[in-house]
Coordinates of C-alpha atoms and ligand atoms in Angstrom, one line a residue:
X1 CA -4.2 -16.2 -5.6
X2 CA -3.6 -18.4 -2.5
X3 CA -3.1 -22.0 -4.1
X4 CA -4.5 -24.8 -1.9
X5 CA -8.8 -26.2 -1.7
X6 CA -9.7 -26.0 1.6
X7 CA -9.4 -23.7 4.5
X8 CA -10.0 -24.2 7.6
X9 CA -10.4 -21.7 10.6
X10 CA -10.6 -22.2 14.4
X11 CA -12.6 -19.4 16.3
X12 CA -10.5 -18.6 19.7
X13 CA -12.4 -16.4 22.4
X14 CA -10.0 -14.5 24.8
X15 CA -11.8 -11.9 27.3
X16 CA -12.2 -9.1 25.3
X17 CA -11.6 -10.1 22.0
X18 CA -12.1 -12.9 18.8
X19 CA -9.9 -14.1 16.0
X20 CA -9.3 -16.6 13.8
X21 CA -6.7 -19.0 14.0
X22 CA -4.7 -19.4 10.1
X23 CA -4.6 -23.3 9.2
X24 CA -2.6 -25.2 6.6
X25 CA -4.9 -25.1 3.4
X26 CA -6.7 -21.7 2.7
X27 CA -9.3 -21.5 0.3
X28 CA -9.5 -18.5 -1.7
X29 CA -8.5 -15.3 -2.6
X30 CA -9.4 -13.0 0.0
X31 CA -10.0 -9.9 0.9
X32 CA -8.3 -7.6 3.9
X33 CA -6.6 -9.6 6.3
X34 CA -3.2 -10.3 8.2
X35 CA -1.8 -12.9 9.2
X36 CA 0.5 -12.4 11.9
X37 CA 3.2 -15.5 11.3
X38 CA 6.1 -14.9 13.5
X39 CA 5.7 -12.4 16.5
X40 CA 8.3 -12.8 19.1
X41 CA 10.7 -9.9 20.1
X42 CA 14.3 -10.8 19.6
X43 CA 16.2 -13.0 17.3
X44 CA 16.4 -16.5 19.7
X45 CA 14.6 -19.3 19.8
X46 CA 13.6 -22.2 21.9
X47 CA 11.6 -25.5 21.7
X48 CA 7.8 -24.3 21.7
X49 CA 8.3 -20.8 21.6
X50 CA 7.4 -18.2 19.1
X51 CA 9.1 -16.9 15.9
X52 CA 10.8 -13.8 14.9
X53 CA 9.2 -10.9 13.1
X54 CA 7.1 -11.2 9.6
X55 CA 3.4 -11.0 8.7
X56 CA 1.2 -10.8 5.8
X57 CA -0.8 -8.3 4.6
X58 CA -3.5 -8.5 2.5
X59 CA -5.3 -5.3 1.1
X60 CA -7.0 -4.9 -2.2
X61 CA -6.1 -7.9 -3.1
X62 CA -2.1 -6.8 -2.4
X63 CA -0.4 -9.2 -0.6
X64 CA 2.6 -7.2 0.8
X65 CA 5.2 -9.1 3.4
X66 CA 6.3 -7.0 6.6
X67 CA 9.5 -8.1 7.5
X68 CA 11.5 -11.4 7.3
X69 CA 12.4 -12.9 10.6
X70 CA 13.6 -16.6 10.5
X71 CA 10.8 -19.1 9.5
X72 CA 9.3 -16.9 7.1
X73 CA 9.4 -18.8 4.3
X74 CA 8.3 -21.9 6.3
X75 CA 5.2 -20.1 7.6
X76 CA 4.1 -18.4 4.3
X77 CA 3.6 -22.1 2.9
X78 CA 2.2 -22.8 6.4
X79 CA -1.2 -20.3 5.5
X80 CA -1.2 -21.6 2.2
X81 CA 1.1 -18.8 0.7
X82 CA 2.6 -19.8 -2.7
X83 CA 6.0 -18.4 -2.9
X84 CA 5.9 -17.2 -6.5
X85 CA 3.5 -14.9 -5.3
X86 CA 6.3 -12.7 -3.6
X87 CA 5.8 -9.4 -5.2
X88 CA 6.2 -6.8 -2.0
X89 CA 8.4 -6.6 0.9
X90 CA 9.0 -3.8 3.6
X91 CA 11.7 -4.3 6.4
X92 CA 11.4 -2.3 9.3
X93 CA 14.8 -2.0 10.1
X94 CA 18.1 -4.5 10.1
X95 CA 17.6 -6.3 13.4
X96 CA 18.7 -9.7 12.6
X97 CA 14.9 -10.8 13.4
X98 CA 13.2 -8.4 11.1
X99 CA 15.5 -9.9 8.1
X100 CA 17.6 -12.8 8.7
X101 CA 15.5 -14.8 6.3
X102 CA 15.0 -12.4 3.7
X103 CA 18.1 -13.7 1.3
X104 CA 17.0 -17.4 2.1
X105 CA 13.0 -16.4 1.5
X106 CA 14.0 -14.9 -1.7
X107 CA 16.0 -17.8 -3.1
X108 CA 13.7 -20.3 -2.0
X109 CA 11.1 -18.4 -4.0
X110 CA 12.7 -18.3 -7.2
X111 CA 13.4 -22.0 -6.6
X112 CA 9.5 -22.6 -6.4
X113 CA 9.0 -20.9 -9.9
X114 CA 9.3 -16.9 -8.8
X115 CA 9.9 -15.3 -12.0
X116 CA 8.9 -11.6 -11.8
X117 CA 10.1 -8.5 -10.4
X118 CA 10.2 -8.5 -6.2
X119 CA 10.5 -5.4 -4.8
X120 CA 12.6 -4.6 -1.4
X121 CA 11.7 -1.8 0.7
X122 CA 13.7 -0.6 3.7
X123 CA 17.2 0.8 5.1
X124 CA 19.9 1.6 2.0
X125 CA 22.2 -1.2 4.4
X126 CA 19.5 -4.1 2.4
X127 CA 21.7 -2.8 -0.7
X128 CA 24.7 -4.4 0.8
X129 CA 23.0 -7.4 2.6
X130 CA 21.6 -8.5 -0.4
X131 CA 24.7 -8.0 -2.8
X132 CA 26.5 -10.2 0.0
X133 CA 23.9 -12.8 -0.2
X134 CA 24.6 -13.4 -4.0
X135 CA 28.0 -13.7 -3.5
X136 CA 27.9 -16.0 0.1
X137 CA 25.0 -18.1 -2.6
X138 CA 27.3 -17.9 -5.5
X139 CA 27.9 -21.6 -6.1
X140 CA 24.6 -22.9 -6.0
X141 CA 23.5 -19.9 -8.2
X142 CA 25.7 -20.1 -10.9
X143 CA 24.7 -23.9 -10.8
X144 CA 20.8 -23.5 -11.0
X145 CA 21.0 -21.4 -13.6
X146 CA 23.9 -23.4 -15.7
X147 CA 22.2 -26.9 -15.0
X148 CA 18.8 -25.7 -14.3
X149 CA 17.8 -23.7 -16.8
X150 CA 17.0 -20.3 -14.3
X151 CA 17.3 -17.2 -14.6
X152 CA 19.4 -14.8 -13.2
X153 CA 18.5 -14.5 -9.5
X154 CA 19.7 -11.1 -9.2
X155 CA 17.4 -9.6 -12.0
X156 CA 14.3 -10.5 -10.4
X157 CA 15.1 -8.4 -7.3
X158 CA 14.8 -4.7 -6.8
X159 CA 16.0 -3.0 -3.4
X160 CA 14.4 0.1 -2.9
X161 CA 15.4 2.4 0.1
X162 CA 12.7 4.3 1.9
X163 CA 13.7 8.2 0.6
X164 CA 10.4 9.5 -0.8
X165 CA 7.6 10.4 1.4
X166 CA 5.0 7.9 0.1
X167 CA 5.2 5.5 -2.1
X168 CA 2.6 3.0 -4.5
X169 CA 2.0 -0.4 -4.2
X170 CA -0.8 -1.2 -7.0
X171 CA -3.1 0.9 -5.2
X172 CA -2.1 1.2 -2.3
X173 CA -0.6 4.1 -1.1
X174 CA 2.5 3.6 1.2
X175 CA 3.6 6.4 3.9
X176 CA 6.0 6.1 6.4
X177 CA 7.6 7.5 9.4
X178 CA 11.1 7.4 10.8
X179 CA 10.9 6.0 14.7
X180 CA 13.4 5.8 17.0
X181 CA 15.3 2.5 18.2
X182 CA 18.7 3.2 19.4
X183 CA 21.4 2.7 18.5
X184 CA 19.8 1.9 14.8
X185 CA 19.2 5.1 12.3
X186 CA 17.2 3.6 9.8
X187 CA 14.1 2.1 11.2
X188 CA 10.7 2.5 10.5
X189 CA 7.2 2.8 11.0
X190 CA 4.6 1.7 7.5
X191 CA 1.2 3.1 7.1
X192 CA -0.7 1.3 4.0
X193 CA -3.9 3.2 2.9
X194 CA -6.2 1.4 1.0
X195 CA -9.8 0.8 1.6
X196 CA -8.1 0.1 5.1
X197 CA -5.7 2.3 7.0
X198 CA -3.1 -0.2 8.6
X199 CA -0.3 1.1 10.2
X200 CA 3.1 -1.1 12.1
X201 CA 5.1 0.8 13.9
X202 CA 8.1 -1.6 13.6
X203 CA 10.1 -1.4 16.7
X204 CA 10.5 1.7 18.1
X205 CA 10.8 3.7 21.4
X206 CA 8.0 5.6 22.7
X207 CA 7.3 7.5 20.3
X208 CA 4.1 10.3 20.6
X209 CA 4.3 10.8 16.5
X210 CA 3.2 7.8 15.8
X211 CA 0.2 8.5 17.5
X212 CA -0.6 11.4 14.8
X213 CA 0.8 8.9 11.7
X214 CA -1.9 6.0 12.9
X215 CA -4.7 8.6 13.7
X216 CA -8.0 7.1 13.3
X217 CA -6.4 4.0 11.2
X218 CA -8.2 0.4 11.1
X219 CA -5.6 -1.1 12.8
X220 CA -2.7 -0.2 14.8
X221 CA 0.0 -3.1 14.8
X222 CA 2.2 -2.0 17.6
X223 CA 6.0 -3.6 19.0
X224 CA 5.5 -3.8 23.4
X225 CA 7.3 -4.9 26.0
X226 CA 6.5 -5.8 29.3
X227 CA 9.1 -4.1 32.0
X228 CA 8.6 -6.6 35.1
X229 CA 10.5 -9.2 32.6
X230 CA 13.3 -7.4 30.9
X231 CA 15.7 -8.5 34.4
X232 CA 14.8 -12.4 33.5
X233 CA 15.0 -12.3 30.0
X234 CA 18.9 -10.8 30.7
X235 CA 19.4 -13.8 33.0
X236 CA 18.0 -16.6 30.6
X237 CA 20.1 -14.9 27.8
X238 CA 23.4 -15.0 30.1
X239 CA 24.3 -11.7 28.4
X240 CA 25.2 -8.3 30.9
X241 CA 23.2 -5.0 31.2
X242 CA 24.0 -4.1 28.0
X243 CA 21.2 -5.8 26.6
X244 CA 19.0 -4.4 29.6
X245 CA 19.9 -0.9 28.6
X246 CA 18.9 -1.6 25.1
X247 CA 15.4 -3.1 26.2
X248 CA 14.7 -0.2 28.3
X249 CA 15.9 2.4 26.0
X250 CA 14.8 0.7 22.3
X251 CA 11.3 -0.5 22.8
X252 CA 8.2 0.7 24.3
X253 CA 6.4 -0.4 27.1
X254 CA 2.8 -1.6 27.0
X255 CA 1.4 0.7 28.9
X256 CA 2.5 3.6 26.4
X257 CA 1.5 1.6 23.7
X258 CA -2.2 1.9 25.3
X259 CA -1.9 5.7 25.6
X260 CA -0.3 5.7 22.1
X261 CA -3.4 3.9 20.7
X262 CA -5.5 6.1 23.1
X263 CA -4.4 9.1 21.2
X264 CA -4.4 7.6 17.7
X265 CA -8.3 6.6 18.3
X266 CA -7.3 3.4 16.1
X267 CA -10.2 1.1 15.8
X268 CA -8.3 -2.1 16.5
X269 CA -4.4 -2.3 18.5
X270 CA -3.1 -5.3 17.7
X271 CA 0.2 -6.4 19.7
X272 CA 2.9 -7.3 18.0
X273 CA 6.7 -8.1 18.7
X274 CA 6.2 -9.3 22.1
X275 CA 8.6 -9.0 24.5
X276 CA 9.0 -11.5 26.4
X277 CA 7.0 -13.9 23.9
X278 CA 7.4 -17.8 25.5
X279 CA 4.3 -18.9 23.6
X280 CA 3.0 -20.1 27.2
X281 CA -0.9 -19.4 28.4
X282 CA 0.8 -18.2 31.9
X283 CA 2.4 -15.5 30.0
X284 CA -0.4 -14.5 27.5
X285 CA -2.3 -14.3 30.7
X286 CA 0.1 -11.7 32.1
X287 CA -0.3 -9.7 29.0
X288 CA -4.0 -9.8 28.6
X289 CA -4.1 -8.6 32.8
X290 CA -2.3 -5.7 31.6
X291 CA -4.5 -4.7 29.0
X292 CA -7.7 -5.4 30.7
X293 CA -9.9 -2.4 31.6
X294 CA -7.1 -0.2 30.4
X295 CA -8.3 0.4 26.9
X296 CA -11.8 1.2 25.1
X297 CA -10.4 -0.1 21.6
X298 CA -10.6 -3.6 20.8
X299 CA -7.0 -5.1 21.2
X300 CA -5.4 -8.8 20.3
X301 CA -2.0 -10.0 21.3
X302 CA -0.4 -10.8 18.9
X303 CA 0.4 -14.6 18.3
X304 CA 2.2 -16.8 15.1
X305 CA -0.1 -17.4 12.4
X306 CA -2.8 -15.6 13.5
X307 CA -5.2 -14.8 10.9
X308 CA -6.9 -11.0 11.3
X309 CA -10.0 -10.4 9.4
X310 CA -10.0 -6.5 8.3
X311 CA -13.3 -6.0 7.0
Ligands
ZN1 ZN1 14.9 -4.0 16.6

């Protein structure tokens, strides 16, 4: 259950689309919905920009967390999100801002009462991340649970990596697809079916498969990035073209992600992992011109703590 009294939403019309803004205080449990809560590209971040990678997924009553980029925890308490509640995670892959939060989320959660099992799902490298974490934590471990009275941190914490073909979460049934983002190996794509069929592709590449994997699916949560800025994101970075070979080789463009979502026939493509992602109305503007008249399906760009009715 989602803790606080009152919720409030804010209805937002963009050109071809409506959505509801999340707010501090939400209400009651609900049914089928995401909140997007951080959904920047890339791992920096600057004064009034947006945050790294993580949203929440309600289905059937699940409440399942999709990544852990920094401000996670922050923004889960944000929508009204009591940490105990943790039970489900998925990471799409170990980009810094997919999971630099995840230790931190965790150990904040079992400070706010978490007692029962979490489970991890994601690359067999979360094994050693989170092993690393205990032992970086250590001090203030051993001391919470000597002068605190808690237990164990480590036993309420199950890393599971993605092996099998599908999976269960209550019951929702969990699929997923290997997608390619150089020079990672292990990074992929989640398709929850429930009375909904959501699918994130996690960063990728194109990738045409992923048009079969989200066929006919509610909702198709997609990574894009817009080309004409990849040359002044290197420059505000400072970095060389290393990083603009990895743009232009590791993430796919938004016009593909329109012909991916073409061939899915999804009902909804909602955009996700912006890059570039200022948080600015000039830019949003830019990315809503390139989607105009472009696609049939109903599309949102993607923006922190937005809140996505499903049903
Ligand atoms: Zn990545």
């Amino acid at each position: 259950m989602f803790g606080s009294k009152r919720f409030k939403t804010q209805r937002i019309t963009c050109k071809n689309n409506h959505y509801l803004k999340a707010h501090i205080n939400l209400q009651k449990a609900i049914k089928n919905e995401l909140f997007l809560l951080g959904t920047k590209g890339g791992p920096a971040i600057r004064p009034k920009g947006s945050m790294p990678s993580s949203s929440l997924l309600v289905l059937d009553n699940e409440k399942i967390l999709i990544d852990a980029g920094l401000g996670v925890a922050k923004s889960l308490t944000e929508i009204g999100f009591h940490l105990s509640e943790l039970s489900n995670i998925f990471i799409t892959h170990l980009h810094s801002d997919h999971y630099l939060e995840l230790g931190p989320l965790i150990h904040t959660a079992w400070t706010t009462g978490l007692t029962k099992k979490i489970k991890i799902y994601g690359p067999k490298g979360l094994i050693d991340y989170w092993q690393k974490f205990l032992l970086s934590m250590q001090y203030d471990i051993k001391n919470r649970i000597k002068n605190e009275g808690r237990i164990p941190l480590k036993r309420i914490v199950k890393i599971i990596p993605v092996k099998k073909k599908f999976l269960k979460v209550g019951k929702i049934k969990v699929k997923f697809l290997q997608v390619p983002h150089p020079p990672l190996k292990e990074c992929y794509a989640y398709k929850f079916i429930g009375s909904k069929k959501i699918v994130f592709s996690g960063d990728t590449r194109y990738f045409e498969p992923l048009a079969s994997f989200s066929k006919k699916s509610d909702v198709l949560v997609h990574e894009a990035i817009l080309p004409k800025y990849i040359d002044k994101i290197v420059k505000k970075t400072g970095l060389s073209l290393k990083l603009k070979k990895h743009l232009e080789s590791s993430h796919t463009k938004l016009q593909e992600v329109i012909k991916i979502a073409k061939l899915s026939n999804c009902k909804k493509l909602i955009i996700n992992h912006l890059i570039p992602n200022d948080n600015t109305l000039k830019q949003r503007r830019v990315w809503q011109k390139n989607i105009n008249n472009k696609i049939n399906t109903k599309v949102i760009i993607g923006k922190d703590k937005l809140r996505i009715k499903l049903s």
